[in-house]
Each structure stands twice: as structure tokens, then as C-alpha cells.
Amino acid sequence: MLASNIANTDTPGYNATDINFRDALQSAMEAQVPLAGTNASHLSGASFQMSTAALAEFSLPAQSSLDGNSVDMDRERGEFARNAILYQLASAMLDDEAKEFKLASSDPRR
């Protein structure tokens, strides 16, 4: 969605979209749909079957524009940078966990 908003920054009348994670999680918790089991030994559980596009909502612009475009490039750049930092953090944490697992499962005599 960030890429779509940035790509349409000069499109007149374009409304920026975003996902409110808290609302999406709340919807998922409220609309738990039972999974269909194909075997009697399968565990029962719940599934959330809704596309990301269905969770999208329009962003409110901080300042209105003459052409009706609601993309705020400063906000979009900030969110893009935030996502990049969180991705790098998650990747580093996963790498650390893999190294710890590898060390724990290695031969202790070495």
C-alpha cells in the first residue's frame, strides 16, 4: 500500500490507503471461522479469511491539496523507513535465533 500511495502521489483525486493493524486484529478475533478438517485426527482451530484489500481504509490527509490527492509524502517516507527498520530488526533476530539453535545442537566436544 505504501508503494501504491507513493506511485500515485501526483495522481489527481487519488485517496491514500492504509491498514489499521489494531482494527484488523480485532476483526480477526471477532470473525473466527472454523477450519474444515479432512481427517478425524486433525486439530480443530480457527481461520481468518479476509484479504488485505478488504482491511484497507483511506488515510486522512494532514493538509488538503488542490487536486484532491491525499498522499502525504512525508508520512509515506516515514512509514517506509519504519517498515525497513522493523524488517532489518526481525531479520537480525531470526539470524541470532538460528545461530543459537545451531550452537545448541552442535557437538559439545568441539
XYZ file of N, CA, C and O in Angstrom:
440
model
N 0.811 -1.181 0.000
C 0.000 0.000 0.000
C 0.861 1.253 0.000
O 0.486 2.236 -0.618
N 1.985 1.174 0.712
C 2.888 2.322 0.715
C 3.393 2.602 -0.694
O 3.436 3.754 -1.125
N 3.781 1.547 -1.398
C 4.286 1.727 -2.755
C 3.207 2.292 -3.673
O 3.486 3.150 -4.510
N 1.981 1.825 -3.512
C 0.869 2.334 -4.314
C 0.618 3.811 -4.016
O 0.394 4.612 -4.925
N 0.659 4.174 -2.746
C 0.470 5.579 -2.373
C 1.569 6.455 -2.958
O 1.302 7.529 -3.497
N 2.815 5.993 -2.853
C 3.945 6.775 -3.382
C 3.856 6.886 -4.895
O 4.106 7.951 -5.463
N 3.476 5.791 -5.561
C 3.374 5.817 -7.022
C 2.287 6.770 -7.502
O 2.384 7.330 -8.593
N 1.264 6.974 -6.697
C 0.146 7.827 -7.095
C 0.179 9.203 -6.450
O -0.846 9.875 -6.365
N 1.340 9.635 -6.031
C 1.441 10.923 -5.347
C 1.056 12.105 -6.239
O 0.612 13.129 -5.738
N 1.193 11.961 -7.541
C 0.846 13.044 -8.463
C -0.478 12.797 -9.191
O -0.818 13.544 -10.104
N -1.212 11.774 -8.819
C -2.485 11.458 -9.463
C -3.597 12.296 -8.834
O -3.876 12.162 -7.641
N -4.232 13.162 -9.624
C -5.315 13.981 -9.064
C -6.468 13.123 -8.560
O -6.873 12.161 -9.209
N -6.963 13.436 -7.379
C -8.104 12.740 -6.815
C -7.796 11.407 -6.170
O -8.707 10.738 -5.696
N -6.538 11.002 -6.146
C -6.189 9.706 -5.540
C -6.285 9.812 -4.022
O -5.809 10.752 -3.412
N -6.920 8.826 -3.405
C -7.024 8.765 -1.950
C -6.050 7.727 -1.422
O -6.118 6.558 -1.806
N -5.145 8.147 -0.557
C -4.167 7.252 0.035
C -4.869 6.217 0.909
O -5.874 6.505 1.541
N -4.347 4.995 0.928
C -4.914 3.925 1.739
C -3.899 3.452 2.766
O -2.698 3.617 2.602
N -4.410 2.861 3.822
C -3.571 2.350 4.893
C -4.343 1.247 5.609
O -5.546 1.108 5.429
N -3.641 0.469 6.422
C -4.280 -0.569 7.221
C -4.061 -0.231 8.687
O -2.946 0.042 9.107
N -5.134 -0.259 9.443
C -5.050 -0.083 10.880
C -4.913 -1.479 11.474
O -5.880 -2.244 11.521
N -3.711 -1.832 11.921
C -3.438 -3.184 12.384
C -4.307 -3.554 13.584
O -4.800 -4.672 13.689
N -4.518 -2.631 14.486
C -5.321 -2.910 15.676
C -6.745 -3.297 15.288
O -7.297 -4.268 15.801
N -7.341 -2.546 14.359
C -8.702 -2.873 13.911
C -8.747 -4.192 13.157
O -9.687 -4.974 13.293
N -7.709 -4.457 12.349
C -7.654 -5.710 11.596
C -7.537 -6.902 12.540
O -8.198 -7.931 12.348
N -6.727 -6.765 13.575
C -6.583 -7.845 14.540
C -7.883 -8.061 15.306
O -8.295 -9.199 15.545
N -8.540 -6.978 15.665
C -9.826 -7.087 16.365
C -10.858 -7.786 15.482
O -11.607 -8.646 15.955
N -10.897 -7.449 14.190
C -11.818 -8.113 13.256
C -11.512 -9.596 13.154
O -12.418 -10.429 13.096
N -10.229 -9.931 13.138
C -9.829 -11.334 13.050
C -10.252 -12.109 14.284
O -10.698 -13.255 14.199
N -10.138 -11.473 15.444
C -10.519 -12.139 16.683
C -12.037 -12.341 16.768
O -12.498 -13.341 17.297
N -12.793 -11.401 16.239
C -14.251 -11.483 16.295
C -14.829 -12.427 15.252
O -15.872 -13.025 15.465
N -14.158 -12.549 14.112
C -14.710 -13.326 12.997
C -13.950 -14.627 12.795
O -13.548 -14.955 11.692
N -13.741 -15.370 13.851
C -13.036 -16.637 13.712
C -13.936 -17.647 13.023
O -15.051 -17.909 13.465
N -13.418 -18.185 11.936
C -14.156 -19.152 11.129
C -13.527 -20.519 11.373
O -12.312 -20.666 11.265
N -14.313 -21.544 11.703
C -13.725 -22.858 11.957
C -13.095 -23.443 10.691
O -13.622 -23.273 9.592
N -11.980 -24.104 10.866
C -11.311 -24.770 9.753
C -12.013 -26.087 9.443
O -12.513 -26.754 10.335
N -12.008 -26.444 8.177
C -12.601 -27.715 7.766
C -11.530 -28.798 7.871
O -10.477 -28.701 7.254
N -11.776 -29.806 8.681
C -10.836 -30.915 8.815
C -11.129 -31.986 7.793
O -12.283 -32.298 7.499
N -10.090 -32.560 7.236
C -10.266 -33.633 6.258
C -9.989 -34.993 6.866
O -10.158 -36.009 6.221
N -9.546 -34.984 8.133
C -9.237 -36.222 8.817
C -9.687 -36.078 10.267
O -9.563 -35.001 10.848
N -10.152 -37.160 10.863
C -10.640 -37.099 12.239
C -9.535 -36.756 13.230
O -9.796 -36.230 14.310
N -8.273 -37.004 12.878
C -7.172 -36.724 13.804
C -6.652 -35.287 13.700
O -5.766 -34.905 14.453
N -7.187 -34.498 12.777
C -6.779 -33.095 12.662
C -7.273 -32.301 13.856
O -8.356 -32.548 14.383
N -6.472 -31.344 14.284
C -6.883 -30.470 15.370
C -7.862 -29.439 14.841
O -7.754 -28.972 13.715
N -8.807 -29.064 15.680
C -9.729 -28.016 15.262
C -9.100 -26.671 15.583
O -8.313 -26.534 16.507
N -9.435 -25.686 14.822
C -8.884 -24.358 15.040
C -9.733 -23.333 14.347
O -10.845 -23.594 13.930
N -9.199 -22.134 14.253
C -9.936 -21.053 13.609
C -9.069 -20.425 12.535
O -7.855 -20.515 12.563
N -9.717 -19.818 11.599
C -9.012 -19.184 10.493
C -9.652 -17.831 10.201
O -10.851 -17.662 10.356
N -8.839 -16.903 9.770
C -9.328 -15.581 9.386
C -9.160 -15.476 7.891
O -8.046 -15.448 7.393
N -10.264 -15.459 7.168
C -10.191 -15.475 5.709
C -10.705 -14.158 5.154
O -11.864 -14.041 4.782
N -9.836 -13.169 5.136
C -10.183 -11.875 4.578
C -8.925 -11.333 3.908
O -7.833 -11.466 4.430
N -9.083 -10.741 2.758
C -7.918 -10.236 2.048
C -7.430 -8.927 2.674
O -8.166 -8.235 3.377
N -6.190 -8.601 2.406
C -5.614 -7.357 2.894
C -6.360 -6.161 2.326
O -6.567 -5.163 3.013
N -6.781 -6.273 1.078
C -7.507 -5.169 0.444
C -8.818 -4.871 1.173
O -9.253 -3.723 1.229
N -9.433 -5.891 1.746
C -10.685 -5.667 2.469
C -10.453 -4.909 3.772
O -11.361 -4.281 4.297
N -9.231 -4.955 4.291
C -8.902 -4.267 5.536
C -8.403 -2.847 5.311
O -8.221 -2.090 6.257
N -8.186 -2.479 4.057
C -7.653 -1.159 3.735
C -8.694 -0.079 3.997
O -9.884 -0.282 3.821
N -8.207 1.049 4.427
C -9.087 2.194 4.632
C -8.353 3.444 4.156
O -7.131 3.463 4.064
N -9.096 4.475 3.863
C -8.487 5.702 3.375
C -7.781 6.429 4.510
O -8.261 6.464 5.638
N -6.628 7.009 4.176
C -5.882 7.805 5.144
C -6.401 9.230 5.132
O -6.740 9.768 4.083
N -6.456 9.820 6.290
C -6.853 11.222 6.368
C -5.626 12.091 6.165
O -4.631 11.933 6.866
N -5.674 13.006 5.185
C -4.504 13.840 4.928
C -4.296 14.869 6.037
O -5.259 15.349 6.645
N -3.036 15.194 6.299
C -2.730 16.222 7.292
C -3.071 17.607 6.745
O -3.418 18.511 7.486
N -2.960 17.723 5.424
C -3.252 19.003 4.777
C -3.920 18.717 3.442
O -3.477 17.851 2.692
N -4.968 19.428 3.123
C -5.668 19.189 1.865
C -4.862 19.742 0.693
O -4.059 20.650 0.845
N -5.088 19.145 -0.489
C -4.400 19.612 -1.685
C -5.424 20.115 -2.692
O -6.605 19.758 -2.634
N -4.976 20.914 -3.629
C -5.877 21.494 -4.626
C -6.430 20.454 -5.595
O -7.549 20.586 -6.080
N -5.633 19.403 -5.883
C -6.088 18.398 -6.847
C -6.838 17.236 -6.196
O -7.217 16.287 -6.855
N -7.058 17.273 -4.875
C -7.814 16.227 -4.200
C -7.009 14.995 -3.855
O -7.550 14.011 -3.378
N -5.698 15.019 -4.070
C -4.828 13.891 -3.739
C -4.534 13.930 -2.245
O -4.155 14.957 -1.707
N -4.691 12.796 -1.567
C -4.491 12.770 -0.116
C -3.178 12.125 0.318
O -2.999 11.821 1.489
N -2.247 11.894 -0.629
C -0.972 11.276 -0.276
C -0.070 12.318 0.384
O 0.176 13.385 -0.166
N 0.402 12.005 1.576
C 1.354 12.846 2.301
C 2.713 12.161 2.191
O 2.970 11.164 2.862
N 3.587 12.676 1.329
C 4.864 12.025 1.056
C 5.746 11.921 2.296
O 6.475 10.947 2.459
N 5.690 12.891 3.183
C 6.489 12.803 4.408
C 6.038 11.616 5.251
O 6.858 10.852 5.770
N 4.742 11.436 5.368
C 4.209 10.303 6.119
C 4.563 8.986 5.447
O 4.970 8.024 6.102
N 4.434 8.937 4.135
C 4.726 7.701 3.396
C 6.203 7.329 3.522
O 6.540 6.171 3.720
N 7.086 8.321 3.395
C 8.522 8.055 3.557
C 8.827 7.568 4.970
O 9.645 6.663 5.161
N 8.193 8.183 5.959
C 8.399 7.766 7.342
C 7.954 6.338 7.587
O 8.652 5.560 8.237
N 6.787 5.970 7.064
C 6.292 4.606 7.211
C 7.170 3.609 6.464
O 7.406 2.498 6.931
N 7.666 4.017 5.293
C 8.537 3.147 4.519
C 9.826 2.890 5.290
O 10.294 1.746 5.390
N 10.413 3.942 5.868
C 11.639 3.799 6.663
C 11.371 2.946 7.900
O 12.190 2.091 8.268
N 10.229 3.161 8.543
C 9.869 2.374 9.731
C 9.762 0.895 9.380
O 10.274 0.039 10.101
N 9.103 0.581 8.271
C 8.978 -0.810 7.843
C 10.341 -1.426 7.532
O 10.591 -2.586 7.843
N 11.235 -0.647 6.913
C 12.573 -1.149 6.594
C 13.347 -1.465 7.875
O 14.019 -2.497 7.972
N 13.248 -0.588 8.871
C 13.937 -0.813 10.142
C 13.371 -2.038 10.848
O 14.128 -2.882 11.356
N 12.052 -2.172 10.885
C 11.441 -3.336 11.529
C 11.796 -4.631 10.806
O 12.006 -5.671 11.437
N 11.894 -4.586 9.484
C 12.295 -5.770 8.717
C 13.724 -6.164 9.054
O 14.017 -7.341 9.268
N 14.622 -5.179 9.109
C 16.017 -5.468 9.446
C 16.129 -6.034 10.860
O 16.901 -6.968 11.108
N 15.363 -5.491 11.791
C 15.361 -5.986 13.162
C 14.866 -7.429 13.218
O 15.480 -8.279 13.865
N 13.775 -7.706 12.533
C 13.228 -9.066 12.522
C 14.206 -10.040 11.876
O 14.389 -11.163 12.362
N 14.869 -9.618 10.809
C 15.846 -10.481 10.144
C 17.039 -10.759 11.050
O 17.522 -11.894 11.128
N 17.517 -9.742 11.751
C 18.650 -9.919 12.665
C 18.283 -10.840 13.823
O 19.077 -11.699 14.231
N 17.059 -10.679 14.345
C 16.620 -11.542 15.446
C 16.494 -12.991 14.989
O 16.900 -13.915 15.709
N 15.976 -13.203 13.804
C 15.851 -14.558 13.263
C 17.234 -15.168 13.049
O 17.460 -16.344 13.361
N 18.164 -14.380 12.555
C 19.531 -14.852 12.349
C 20.177 -15.231 13.678
O 20.844 -16.261 13.785
N 19.974 -14.412 14.711
C 20.513 -14.715 16.037
C 19.918 -16.009 16.588
O 20.636 -16.821 17.176
N 18.615 -16.193 16.419
C 17.966 -17.415 16.893
C 18.528 -18.634 16.165
O 18.756 -19.682 16.781
N 18.754 -18.510 14.862
C 19.303 -19.626 14.089
C 20.722 -19.954 14.557
O 21.089 -21.132 14.675
N 21.526 -18.936 14.849
C 22.884 -19.171 15.352
C 22.859 -19.853 16.714
O 23.647 -20.767 16.981
N 21.954 -19.417 17.597
C 21.843 -20.046 18.913
C 21.393 -21.497 18.787
O 21.908 -22.374 19.491
N 20.449 -21.762 17.908
C 19.989 -23.137 17.700
C 21.111 -23.999 17.144
O 21.306 -25.131 17.577
N 21.862 -23.459 16.212
C 22.972 -24.200 15.622
C 24.031 -24.511 16.667
O 24.564 -25.615 16.722
N 24.323 -23.538 17.525
C 25.301 -23.738 18.586
C 24.804 -24.775 19.592
O 25.556 -25.644 20.029
N 23.539 -24.697 19.955
C 22.985 -25.634 20.937
C 22.913 -27.048 20.388
O 23.021 -28.005 21.153
N 22.728 -27.200 19.099
C 22.603 -28.540 18.521
C 23.925 -29.105 18.011
O 23.963 -30.213 17.498
N 25.005 -28.334 18.167
C 26.309 -28.816 17.687
C 26.937 -29.758 18.716
O 26.511 -29.846 19.865
N 27.975 -30.435 18.315
C 28.677 -31.385 19.174
C 29.440 -30.610 20.260
O 30.264 -29.751 19.950
N 29.177 -30.878 21.532
C 29.818 -30.113 22.600
C 31.306 -30.421 22.750
O 32.027 -29.698 23.416
N 31.782 -31.476 22.130
C 33.208 -31.850 22.267
C 34.101 -30.995 21.390
O 35.302 -31.050 21.501
N 33.533 -30.187 20.525
C 34.373 -29.366 19.641
C 34.681 -28.054 20.240
O 34.153 -27.448 21.012
